[in-house]
Amino acid sequence: MVSNIVILTGAGISAESGIDTFRDGGGLWEQHRVEDVATPEAFARDPDLVHRFYDMRREAIQAKLPNPAHGALARLDAVWNGRLLIVTQNVDDLHERAGARRVLHMHGEHLKAWCTACDVRSPWREPLIDRPPCPVCQSRSLRPDIVWFGEMPYRMGEIYAALREADLFVSIGTSGAVYPAAGLVRDARELGIETLELNLEPSQGSQWFHAARHGPASELVPAWVEEVLAGAGNSGP
Ligand code: APR
Protein backbone atom coordinates (compact mmCIF):
# COMPACT_ATOMS: atom_id res chain seq x y z
CA MET A 1 0.00 0.00 0.00
CA VAL A 2 1.46 3.34 -1.05
CA SER A 3 1.53 6.19 1.43
CA ASN A 4 4.67 8.22 0.82
CA ILE A 5 5.69 9.24 -2.70
CA VAL A 6 8.73 10.98 -4.16
CA ILE A 7 8.29 12.18 -7.75
CA LEU A 8 11.24 13.34 -9.87
CA THR A 9 10.37 15.45 -12.90
CA GLY A 10 12.49 16.65 -15.82
CA ALA A 11 12.19 18.64 -19.00
CA GLY A 12 9.89 16.04 -20.59
CA ILE A 13 6.98 17.05 -18.33
CA SER A 14 7.13 20.61 -19.69
CA ALA A 15 7.74 19.62 -23.34
CA GLU A 16 4.06 19.69 -24.20
CA SER A 17 3.83 23.18 -22.73
CA GLY A 18 6.23 24.25 -25.48
CA ILE A 19 9.43 24.41 -23.43
CA ASP A 20 12.36 22.75 -25.19
CA THR A 21 13.93 19.72 -23.59
CA PHE A 22 17.72 19.60 -23.41
CA ARG A 23 18.67 16.40 -25.17
CA ASP A 24 15.93 15.73 -27.74
CA GLY A 25 16.29 16.81 -31.36
CA GLY A 26 15.78 20.57 -31.55
CA GLY A 27 16.66 20.77 -27.85
CA LEU A 28 17.91 23.89 -26.21
CA TRP A 29 21.59 23.11 -26.38
CA GLU A 30 21.64 22.94 -30.17
CA GLN A 31 22.04 26.70 -30.46
CA HIS A 32 24.48 26.91 -27.57
CA ARG A 33 27.15 24.61 -26.27
CA VAL A 34 26.58 23.77 -22.61
CA GLU A 35 30.04 25.08 -21.77
CA ASP A 36 29.15 28.49 -23.26
CA VAL A 37 26.05 29.18 -21.18
CA ALA A 38 25.66 26.79 -18.27
CA THR A 39 28.88 26.74 -16.31
CA PRO A 40 30.40 29.14 -13.76
CA GLU A 41 33.41 29.43 -16.08
CA ALA A 42 31.17 30.61 -18.94
CA PHE A 43 29.64 33.25 -16.68
CA ALA A 44 33.06 34.48 -15.60
CA ARG A 45 34.27 34.57 -19.20
CA ASP A 46 31.25 36.12 -20.95
CA PRO A 47 28.56 37.23 -18.50
CA ASP A 48 26.64 39.15 -21.19
CA LEU A 49 26.16 35.99 -23.27
CA VAL A 50 24.99 34.02 -20.23
CA HIS A 51 22.66 36.83 -19.07
CA ARG A 52 21.14 37.18 -22.55
CA PHE A 53 20.57 33.42 -22.74
CA TYR A 54 18.81 33.22 -19.36
CA ASP A 55 16.94 36.51 -19.90
CA MET A 56 15.47 34.95 -23.05
CA ARG A 57 14.58 31.71 -21.28
CA ARG A 58 13.06 33.59 -18.30
CA GLU A 59 10.88 35.64 -20.61
CA ALA A 60 9.89 32.60 -22.69
CA ILE A 61 8.70 30.44 -19.79
CA GLN A 62 6.43 33.19 -18.51
CA ALA A 63 4.37 32.89 -21.71
CA LYS A 64 3.94 29.11 -21.34
CA LEU A 65 1.13 27.30 -19.56
CA PRO A 66 1.02 24.15 -17.44
CA ASN A 67 -0.21 21.04 -19.29
CA PRO A 68 -2.37 18.15 -18.05
CA ALA A 69 0.67 16.38 -16.57
CA HIS A 70 1.41 19.34 -14.27
CA GLY A 71 -2.31 19.56 -13.52
CA ALA A 72 -2.52 15.90 -12.52
CA LEU A 73 0.45 16.17 -10.13
CA ALA A 74 -1.08 19.30 -8.59
CA ARG A 75 -4.31 17.39 -8.03
CA LEU A 76 -2.40 14.52 -6.43
CA ASP A 77 -0.56 17.01 -4.21
CA ALA A 78 -3.83 18.63 -3.16
CA VAL A 79 -5.55 15.44 -2.04
CA TRP A 80 -2.77 13.05 -1.04
CA ASN A 81 -2.78 12.49 2.72
CA GLY A 82 0.57 10.76 2.83
CA ARG A 83 3.92 12.42 2.33
CA LEU A 84 4.62 13.64 -1.16
CA LEU A 85 7.54 15.53 -2.64
CA ILE A 86 7.81 16.67 -6.26
CA VAL A 87 11.53 17.03 -6.86
CA THR A 88 11.93 18.89 -10.14
CA GLN A 89 15.02 19.45 -12.22
CA ASN A 90 13.02 22.04 -14.14
CA VAL A 91 13.68 25.71 -13.62
CA ASP A 92 10.25 26.77 -14.92
CA ASP A 93 7.37 27.40 -12.52
CA LEU A 94 4.75 25.25 -14.23
CA HIS A 95 4.29 22.86 -11.28
CA GLU A 96 3.49 25.84 -9.05
CA ARG A 97 1.28 27.53 -11.63
CA ALA A 98 -0.70 24.28 -11.94
CA GLY A 99 -1.25 24.54 -8.17
CA ALA A 100 1.30 22.11 -6.73
CA ARG A 101 2.72 23.14 -3.35
CA ARG A 102 5.10 20.36 -2.32
CA VAL A 103 7.71 21.20 -4.98
CA LEU A 104 11.50 21.31 -4.59
CA HIS A 105 13.62 22.85 -7.38
CA MET A 106 16.93 21.00 -7.21
CA HIS A 107 18.41 22.90 -10.19
CA GLY A 108 17.20 26.38 -9.22
CA GLU A 109 14.52 28.63 -10.70
CA HIS A 110 14.26 31.02 -13.62
CA LEU A 111 12.12 33.35 -11.55
CA LYS A 112 14.75 34.00 -8.89
CA ALA A 113 17.99 35.95 -8.96
CA TRP A 114 20.88 35.14 -6.64
CA CYS A 115 23.00 37.97 -5.30
CA THR A 116 26.55 36.73 -4.99
CA ALA A 117 27.39 39.73 -2.77
CA CYS A 118 24.82 39.22 0.01
CA ASP A 119 23.85 35.60 -0.88
CA VAL A 120 20.11 36.37 -0.90
CA ARG A 121 17.84 34.85 -3.57
CA SER A 122 15.09 37.24 -4.60
CA PRO A 123 11.99 36.69 -6.73
CA TRP A 124 12.86 37.97 -10.20
CA ARG A 125 11.03 38.34 -13.53
CA GLU A 126 13.00 41.00 -15.40
CA PRO A 127 16.21 40.82 -17.48
CA LEU A 128 19.57 40.80 -15.70
CA ILE A 129 21.65 41.96 -18.67
CA ASP A 130 21.73 45.60 -17.51
CA ARG A 131 22.99 44.54 -14.07
CA PRO A 132 20.09 45.80 -11.94
CA PRO A 133 20.84 46.24 -8.23
CA CYS A 134 20.05 43.53 -5.72
CA PRO A 135 16.78 44.48 -3.98
CA VAL A 136 18.38 43.63 -0.63
CA CYS A 137 21.95 45.03 -0.68
CA GLN A 138 21.92 47.17 -3.87
CA SER A 139 25.06 45.47 -5.16
CA ARG A 140 25.03 44.81 -8.91
CA SER A 141 26.00 41.18 -8.43
CA LEU A 142 22.88 39.28 -9.43
CA ARG A 143 23.14 36.05 -11.39
CA PRO A 144 20.47 33.59 -12.54
CA ASP A 145 19.53 31.27 -9.66
CA ILE A 146 20.28 28.25 -11.82
CA VAL A 147 22.49 25.33 -10.80
CA TRP A 148 25.10 25.17 -13.53
CA PHE A 149 27.23 22.19 -14.51
CA GLY A 150 29.93 21.76 -11.91
CA GLU A 151 27.73 23.24 -9.13
CA MET A 152 25.98 21.36 -6.35
CA PRO A 153 22.21 20.82 -6.77
CA TYR A 154 20.06 22.34 -4.04
CA ARG A 155 18.56 20.64 -1.01
CA MET A 156 19.93 17.14 -1.56
CA GLY A 157 19.61 16.41 2.17
CA GLU A 158 15.86 17.03 2.02
CA ILE A 159 15.56 14.89 -1.11
CA TYR A 160 17.35 11.93 0.48
CA ALA A 161 15.33 12.34 3.68
CA ALA A 162 12.08 12.20 1.67
CA LEU A 163 13.35 9.15 -0.20
CA ARG A 164 14.11 7.32 3.04
CA GLU A 165 10.47 7.80 4.08
CA ALA A 166 9.03 6.87 0.67
CA ASP A 167 7.52 3.66 -0.57
CA LEU A 168 7.17 4.77 -4.19
CA PHE A 169 9.58 6.68 -6.44
CA VAL A 170 8.28 7.90 -9.79
CA SER A 171 10.45 9.51 -12.45
CA ILE A 172 8.70 11.58 -15.12
CA GLY A 173 10.14 13.05 -18.32
CA THR A 174 13.84 12.90 -17.60
CA SER A 175 16.60 11.35 -19.68
CA GLY A 176 18.58 10.03 -16.71
CA ALA A 177 21.71 11.71 -18.05
CA VAL A 178 22.49 14.20 -15.27
CA TYR A 179 23.59 13.21 -11.77
CA PRO A 180 22.77 13.19 -8.91
CA ALA A 181 19.13 13.24 -10.13
CA ALA A 182 19.79 10.30 -12.43
CA GLY A 183 21.07 8.26 -9.48
CA LEU A 184 17.93 8.65 -7.35
CA VAL A 185 16.34 5.55 -8.88
CA ARG A 186 19.27 3.43 -7.72
CA ASP A 187 19.19 5.06 -4.30
CA ALA A 188 15.49 4.21 -4.16
CA ARG A 189 16.17 0.59 -5.17
CA GLU A 190 18.78 0.26 -2.44
CA LEU A 191 16.21 1.48 0.05
CA GLY A 192 13.75 -1.17 -1.16
CA ILE A 193 11.33 1.38 -2.66
CA GLU A 194 9.10 0.58 -5.66
CA THR A 195 10.18 2.55 -8.74
CA LEU A 196 8.25 3.61 -11.83
CA GLU A 197 9.33 5.48 -14.95
CA LEU A 198 6.92 7.57 -17.03
CA ASN A 199 8.74 8.86 -20.11
CA LEU A 200 8.28 9.33 -23.82
CA GLU A 201 10.84 6.59 -24.46
CA PRO A 202 13.14 4.42 -22.34
CA SER A 203 15.55 6.73 -20.50
CA GLN A 204 19.23 6.02 -19.98
CA GLY A 205 18.34 4.57 -16.59
CA SER A 206 15.25 2.65 -17.67
CA GLN A 207 16.67 -0.72 -16.66
CA TRP A 208 16.80 0.37 -13.02
CA PHE A 209 13.04 0.82 -12.69
CA HIS A 210 10.69 -1.96 -11.58
CA ALA A 211 8.17 -0.75 -14.15
CA ALA A 212 8.14 1.72 -17.03
CA ARG A 213 5.44 3.23 -19.19
CA HIS A 214 6.29 5.06 -22.37
CA GLY A 215 4.30 7.84 -24.02
CA PRO A 216 3.57 11.55 -23.66
CA ALA A 217 3.45 12.87 -20.11
CA SER A 218 0.14 14.64 -20.76
CA GLU A 219 -1.45 11.19 -21.12
CA LEU A 220 0.64 8.96 -18.86
CA VAL A 221 0.67 11.21 -15.79
CA PRO A 222 -3.09 11.87 -15.49
CA ALA A 223 -3.75 8.15 -16.01
CA TRP A 224 -1.22 7.19 -13.34
CA VAL A 225 -2.59 9.75 -10.87
CA GLU A 226 -6.11 8.40 -11.38
CA GLU A 227 -4.81 4.90 -10.64
CA VAL A 228 -3.03 5.98 -7.48
CA LEU A 229 -6.06 7.87 -6.21
CA ALA A 230 -8.41 5.04 -7.09
CA GLY A 231 -6.23 2.51 -5.27
CA ALA A 232 -6.53 1.89 -1.59
CA GLY A 233 -3.13 3.47 -1.19
CA ASN A 234 -4.22 6.87 -0.01
CA SER A 235 -4.21 5.92 3.62
CA GLY A 236 -1.20 7.86 4.79
CA PRO A 237 -0.96 9.69 8.07
N1 APR B 1 6.40 13.30 -22.31
C1 APR B 1 7.26 12.54 -21.56
N2 APR B 1 8.59 12.55 -21.73
C2 APR B 1 9.08 13.33 -22.70
C3 APR B 1 8.26 14.15 -23.51
C4 APR B 1 6.85 14.10 -23.29
N3 APR B 1 5.99 14.82 -24.01
N4 APR B 1 9.06 14.82 -24.39
C5 APR B 1 10.30 14.44 -24.12
N5 APR B 1 10.33 13.55 -23.11
C6 APR B 1 11.49 12.88 -22.50
C7 APR B 1 12.62 12.61 -23.45
O1 APR B 1 12.45 11.37 -24.11
C8 APR B 1 13.84 12.63 -22.53
O2 APR B 1 14.08 11.33 -22.02
O3 APR B 1 12.00 13.75 -21.54
C9 APR B 1 13.40 13.55 -21.38
C10 APR B 1 14.08 14.90 -21.38
O4 APR B 1 15.44 14.72 -21.14
P1 APR B 1 16.45 15.96 -21.05
O5 APR B 1 16.23 16.84 -22.22
O6 APR B 1 17.81 15.38 -20.87
O7 APR B 1 15.99 16.75 -19.75
P2 APR B 1 16.29 16.46 -18.23
O8 APR B 1 16.39 14.99 -17.97
O9 APR B 1 15.32 17.22 -17.43
O10 APR B 1 17.72 17.11 -18.07
C11 APR B 1 18.33 17.08 -16.80
O11 APR B 1 20.11 18.45 -17.54
O12 APR B 1 20.88 20.20 -18.80
C12 APR B 1 20.55 19.79 -17.54
O13 APR B 1 20.01 21.10 -15.69
C13 APR B 1 19.48 20.62 -16.89
O14 APR B 1 17.71 19.93 -15.41
C14 APR B 1 18.37 19.63 -16.63
C15 APR B 1 19.13 18.32 -16.56
CSV table of C-alpha atoms and ligand atoms in Angstrom, one decimal:
chain,number,residue,atom,x,y,z
A,1,MET,CA,0.0,0.0,0.0
A,2,VAL,CA,1.5,3.3,-1.0
A,3,SER,CA,1.5,6.2,1.4
A,4,ASN,CA,4.7,8.2,0.8
A,5,ILE,CA,5.7,9.2,-2.7
A,6,VAL,CA,8.7,11.0,-4.2
A,7,ILE,CA,8.3,12.2,-7.7
A,8,LEU,CA,11.2,13.3,-9.9
A,9,THR,CA,10.4,15.5,-12.9
A,10,GLY,CA,12.5,16.6,-15.8
A,11,ALA,CA,12.2,18.6,-19.0
A,12,GLY,CA,9.9,16.0,-20.6
A,13,ILE,CA,7.0,17.1,-18.3
A,14,SER,CA,7.1,20.6,-19.7
A,15,ALA,CA,7.7,19.6,-23.3
A,16,GLU,CA,4.1,19.7,-24.2
A,17,SER,CA,3.8,23.2,-22.7
A,18,GLY,CA,6.2,24.3,-25.5
A,19,ILE,CA,9.4,24.4,-23.4
A,20,ASP,CA,12.4,22.7,-25.2
A,21,THR,CA,13.9,19.7,-23.6
A,22,PHE,CA,17.7,19.6,-23.4
A,23,ARG,CA,18.7,16.4,-25.2
A,24,ASP,CA,15.9,15.7,-27.7
A,25,GLY,CA,16.3,16.8,-31.4
A,26,GLY,CA,15.8,20.6,-31.6
A,27,GLY,CA,16.7,20.8,-27.9
A,28,LEU,CA,17.9,23.9,-26.2
A,29,TRP,CA,21.6,23.1,-26.4
A,30,GLU,CA,21.6,22.9,-30.2
A,31,GLN,CA,22.0,26.7,-30.5
A,32,HIS,CA,24.5,26.9,-27.6
A,33,ARG,CA,27.2,24.6,-26.3
A,34,VAL,CA,26.6,23.8,-22.6
A,35,GLU,CA,30.0,25.1,-21.8
A,36,ASP,CA,29.1,28.5,-23.3
A,37,VAL,CA,26.1,29.2,-21.2
A,38,ALA,CA,25.7,26.8,-18.3
A,39,THR,CA,28.9,26.7,-16.3
A,40,PRO,CA,30.4,29.1,-13.8
A,41,GLU,CA,33.4,29.4,-16.1
A,42,ALA,CA,31.2,30.6,-18.9
A,43,PHE,CA,29.6,33.3,-16.7
A,44,ALA,CA,33.1,34.5,-15.6
A,45,ARG,CA,34.3,34.6,-19.2
A,46,ASP,CA,31.3,36.1,-21.0
A,47,PRO,CA,28.6,37.2,-18.5
A,48,ASP,CA,26.6,39.1,-21.2
A,49,LEU,CA,26.2,36.0,-23.3
A,50,VAL,CA,25.0,34.0,-20.2
A,51,HIS,CA,22.7,36.8,-19.1
A,52,ARG,CA,21.1,37.2,-22.6
A,53,PHE,CA,20.6,33.4,-22.7
A,54,TYR,CA,18.8,33.2,-19.4
A,55,ASP,CA,16.9,36.5,-19.9
A,56,MET,CA,15.5,35.0,-23.1
A,57,ARG,CA,14.6,31.7,-21.3
A,58,ARG,CA,13.1,33.6,-18.3
A,59,GLU,CA,10.9,35.6,-20.6
A,60,ALA,CA,9.9,32.6,-22.7
A,61,ILE,CA,8.7,30.4,-19.8
A,62,GLN,CA,6.4,33.2,-18.5
A,63,ALA,CA,4.4,32.9,-21.7
A,64,LYS,CA,3.9,29.1,-21.3
A,65,LEU,CA,1.1,27.3,-19.6
A,66,PRO,CA,1.0,24.1,-17.4
A,67,ASN,CA,-0.2,21.0,-19.3
A,68,PRO,CA,-2.4,18.2,-18.1
A,69,ALA,CA,0.7,16.4,-16.6
A,70,HIS,CA,1.4,19.3,-14.3
A,71,GLY,CA,-2.3,19.6,-13.5
A,72,ALA,CA,-2.5,15.9,-12.5
A,73,LEU,CA,0.4,16.2,-10.1
A,74,ALA,CA,-1.1,19.3,-8.6
A,75,ARG,CA,-4.3,17.4,-8.0
A,76,LEU,CA,-2.4,14.5,-6.4
A,77,ASP,CA,-0.6,17.0,-4.2
A,78,ALA,CA,-3.8,18.6,-3.2
A,79,VAL,CA,-5.6,15.4,-2.0
A,80,TRP,CA,-2.8,13.1,-1.0
A,81,ASN,CA,-2.8,12.5,2.7
A,82,GLY,CA,0.6,10.8,2.8
A,83,ARG,CA,3.9,12.4,2.3
A,84,LEU,CA,4.6,13.6,-1.2
A,85,LEU,CA,7.5,15.5,-2.6
A,86,ILE,CA,7.8,16.7,-6.3
A,87,VAL,CA,11.5,17.0,-6.9
A,88,THR,CA,11.9,18.9,-10.1
A,89,GLN,CA,15.0,19.4,-12.2
A,90,ASN,CA,13.0,22.0,-14.1
A,91,VAL,CA,13.7,25.7,-13.6
A,92,ASP,CA,10.3,26.8,-14.9
A,93,ASP,CA,7.4,27.4,-12.5
A,94,LEU,CA,4.7,25.2,-14.2
A,95,HIS,CA,4.3,22.9,-11.3
A,96,GLU,CA,3.5,25.8,-9.1
A,97,ARG,CA,1.3,27.5,-11.6
A,98,ALA,CA,-0.7,24.3,-11.9
A,99,GLY,CA,-1.3,24.5,-8.2
A,100,ALA,CA,1.3,22.1,-6.7
A,101,ARG,CA,2.7,23.1,-3.3
A,102,ARG,CA,5.1,20.4,-2.3
A,103,VAL,CA,7.7,21.2,-5.0
A,104,LEU,CA,11.5,21.3,-4.6
A,105,HIS,CA,13.6,22.9,-7.4
A,106,MET,CA,16.9,21.0,-7.2
A,107,HIS,CA,18.4,22.9,-10.2
A,108,GLY,CA,17.2,26.4,-9.2
A,109,GLU,CA,14.5,28.6,-10.7
A,110,HIS,CA,14.3,31.0,-13.6
A,111,LEU,CA,12.1,33.4,-11.5
A,112,LYS,CA,14.8,34.0,-8.9
A,113,ALA,CA,18.0,36.0,-9.0
A,114,TRP,CA,20.9,35.1,-6.6
A,115,CYS,CA,23.0,38.0,-5.3
A,116,THR,CA,26.6,36.7,-5.0
A,117,ALA,CA,27.4,39.7,-2.8
A,118,CYS,CA,24.8,39.2,0.0
A,119,ASP,CA,23.9,35.6,-0.9
A,120,VAL,CA,20.1,36.4,-0.9
A,121,ARG,CA,17.8,34.9,-3.6
A,122,SER,CA,15.1,37.2,-4.6
A,123,PRO,CA,12.0,36.7,-6.7
A,124,TRP,CA,12.9,38.0,-10.2
A,125,ARG,CA,11.0,38.3,-13.5
A,126,GLU,CA,13.0,41.0,-15.4
A,127,PRO,CA,16.2,40.8,-17.5
A,128,LEU,CA,19.6,40.8,-15.7
A,129,ILE,CA,21.7,42.0,-18.7
A,130,ASP,CA,21.7,45.6,-17.5
A,131,ARG,CA,23.0,44.5,-14.1
A,132,PRO,CA,20.1,45.8,-11.9
A,133,PRO,CA,20.8,46.2,-8.2
A,134,CYS,CA,20.0,43.5,-5.7
A,135,PRO,CA,16.8,44.5,-4.0
A,136,VAL,CA,18.4,43.6,-0.6
A,137,CYS,CA,22.0,45.0,-0.7
A,138,GLN,CA,21.9,47.2,-3.9
A,139,SER,CA,25.1,45.5,-5.2
A,140,ARG,CA,25.0,44.8,-8.9
A,141,SER,CA,26.0,41.2,-8.4
A,142,LEU,CA,22.9,39.3,-9.4
A,143,ARG,CA,23.1,36.1,-11.4
A,144,PRO,CA,20.5,33.6,-12.5
A,145,ASP,CA,19.5,31.3,-9.7
A,146,ILE,CA,20.3,28.3,-11.8
A,147,VAL,CA,22.5,25.3,-10.8
A,148,TRP,CA,25.1,25.2,-13.5
A,149,PHE,CA,27.2,22.2,-14.5
A,150,GLY,CA,29.9,21.8,-11.9
A,151,GLU,CA,27.7,23.2,-9.1
A,152,MET,CA,26.0,21.4,-6.4
A,153,PRO,CA,22.2,20.8,-6.8
A,154,TYR,CA,20.1,22.3,-4.0
A,155,ARG,CA,18.6,20.6,-1.0
A,156,MET,CA,19.9,17.1,-1.6
A,157,GLY,CA,19.6,16.4,2.2
A,158,GLU,CA,15.9,17.0,2.0
A,159,ILE,CA,15.6,14.9,-1.1
A,160,TYR,CA,17.3,11.9,0.5
A,161,ALA,CA,15.3,12.3,3.7
A,162,ALA,CA,12.1,12.2,1.7
A,163,LEU,CA,13.3,9.1,-0.2
A,164,ARG,CA,14.1,7.3,3.0
A,165,GLU,CA,10.5,7.8,4.1
A,166,ALA,CA,9.0,6.9,0.7
A,167,ASP,CA,7.5,3.7,-0.6
A,168,LEU,CA,7.2,4.8,-4.2
A,169,PHE,CA,9.6,6.7,-6.4
A,170,VAL,CA,8.3,7.9,-9.8
A,171,SER,CA,10.5,9.5,-12.5
A,172,ILE,CA,8.7,11.6,-15.1
A,173,GLY,CA,10.1,13.0,-18.3
A,174,THR,CA,13.8,12.9,-17.6
A,175,SER,CA,16.6,11.3,-19.7
A,176,GLY,CA,18.6,10.0,-16.7
A,177,ALA,CA,21.7,11.7,-18.1
A,178,VAL,CA,22.5,14.2,-15.3
A,179,TYR,CA,23.6,13.2,-11.8
A,180,PRO,CA,22.8,13.2,-8.9
A,181,ALA,CA,19.1,13.2,-10.1
A,182,ALA,CA,19.8,10.3,-12.4
A,183,GLY,CA,21.1,8.3,-9.5
A,184,LEU,CA,17.9,8.7,-7.4
A,185,VAL,CA,16.3,5.6,-8.9
A,186,ARG,CA,19.3,3.4,-7.7
A,187,ASP,CA,19.2,5.1,-4.3
A,188,ALA,CA,15.5,4.2,-4.2
A,189,ARG,CA,16.2,0.6,-5.2
A,190,GLU,CA,18.8,0.3,-2.4
A,191,LEU,CA,16.2,1.5,0.1
A,192,GLY,CA,13.7,-1.2,-1.2
A,193,ILE,CA,11.3,1.4,-2.7
A,194,GLU,CA,9.1,0.6,-5.7
A,195,THR,CA,10.2,2.6,-8.7
A,196,LEU,CA,8.2,3.6,-11.8
A,197,GLU,CA,9.3,5.5,-14.9
A,198,LEU,CA,6.9,7.6,-17.0
A,199,ASN,CA,8.7,8.9,-20.1
A,200,LEU,CA,8.3,9.3,-23.8
A,201,GLU,CA,10.8,6.6,-24.5
A,202,PRO,CA,13.1,4.4,-22.3
A,203,SER,CA,15.6,6.7,-20.5
A,204,GLN,CA,19.2,6.0,-20.0
A,205,GLY,CA,18.3,4.6,-16.6
A,206,SER,CA,15.2,2.7,-17.7
A,207,GLN,CA,16.7,-0.7,-16.7
A,208,TRP,CA,16.8,0.4,-13.0
A,209,PHE,CA,13.0,0.8,-12.7
A,210,HIS,CA,10.7,-2.0,-11.6
A,211,ALA,CA,8.2,-0.7,-14.2
A,212,ALA,CA,8.1,1.7,-17.0
A,213,ARG,CA,5.4,3.2,-19.2
A,214,HIS,CA,6.3,5.1,-22.4
A,215,GLY,CA,4.3,7.8,-24.0
A,216,PRO,CA,3.6,11.5,-23.7
A,217,ALA,CA,3.5,12.9,-20.1
A,218,SER,CA,0.1,14.6,-20.8
A,219,GLU,CA,-1.5,11.2,-21.1
A,220,LEU,CA,0.6,9.0,-18.9
A,221,VAL,CA,0.7,11.2,-15.8
A,222,PRO,CA,-3.1,11.9,-15.5
A,223,ALA,CA,-3.8,8.1,-16.0
A,224,TRP,CA,-1.2,7.2,-13.3
A,225,VAL,CA,-2.6,9.8,-10.9
A,226,GLU,CA,-6.1,8.4,-11.4
A,227,GLU,CA,-4.8,4.9,-10.6
A,228,VAL,CA,-3.0,6.0,-7.5
A,229,LEU,CA,-6.1,7.9,-6.2
A,230,ALA,CA,-8.4,5.0,-7.1
A,231,GLY,CA,-6.2,2.5,-5.3
A,232,ALA,CA,-6.5,1.9,-1.6
A,233,GLY,CA,-3.1,3.5,-1.2
A,234,ASN,CA,-4.2,6.9,0.0
A,235,SER,CA,-4.2,5.9,3.6
A,236,GLY,CA,-1.2,7.9,4.8
A,237,PRO,CA,-1.0,9.7,8.1
B,1,APR,N1,6.4,13.3,-22.3
B,1,APR,C1,7.3,12.5,-21.6
B,1,APR,N2,8.6,12.5,-21.7
B,1,APR,C2,9.1,13.3,-22.7
B,1,APR,C3,8.3,14.1,-23.5
B,1,APR,C4,6.9,14.1,-23.3
B,1,APR,N3,6.0,14.8,-24.0
B,1,APR,N4,9.1,14.8,-24.4
B,1,APR,C5,10.3,14.4,-24.1
B,1,APR,N5,10.3,13.5,-23.1
B,1,APR,C6,11.5,12.9,-22.5
B,1,APR,C7,12.6,12.6,-23.4
B,1,APR,O1,12.4,11.4,-24.1
B,1,APR,C8,13.8,12.6,-22.5
B,1,APR,O2,14.1,11.3,-22.0
B,1,APR,O3,12.0,13.8,-21.5
B,1,APR,C9,13.4,13.5,-21.4
B,1,APR,C10,14.1,14.9,-21.4
B,1,APR,O4,15.4,14.7,-21.1
B,1,APR,P1,16.4,16.0,-21.1
B,1,APR,O5,16.2,16.8,-22.2
B,1,APR,O6,17.8,15.4,-20.9
B,1,APR,O7,16.0,16.7,-19.8
B,1,APR,P2,16.3,16.5,-18.2
B,1,APR,O8,16.4,15.0,-18.0
B,1,APR,O9,15.3,17.2,-17.4
B,1,APR,O10,17.7,17.1,-18.1
B,1,APR,C11,18.3,17.1,-16.8
B,1,APR,O11,20.1,18.4,-17.5
B,1,APR,O12,20.9,20.2,-18.8
B,1,APR,C12,20.6,19.8,-17.5
B,1,APR,O13,20.0,21.1,-15.7
B,1,APR,C13,19.5,20.6,-16.9
B,1,APR,O14,17.7,19.9,-15.4
B,1,APR,C14,18.4,19.6,-16.6
B,1,APR,C15,19.1,18.3,-16.6
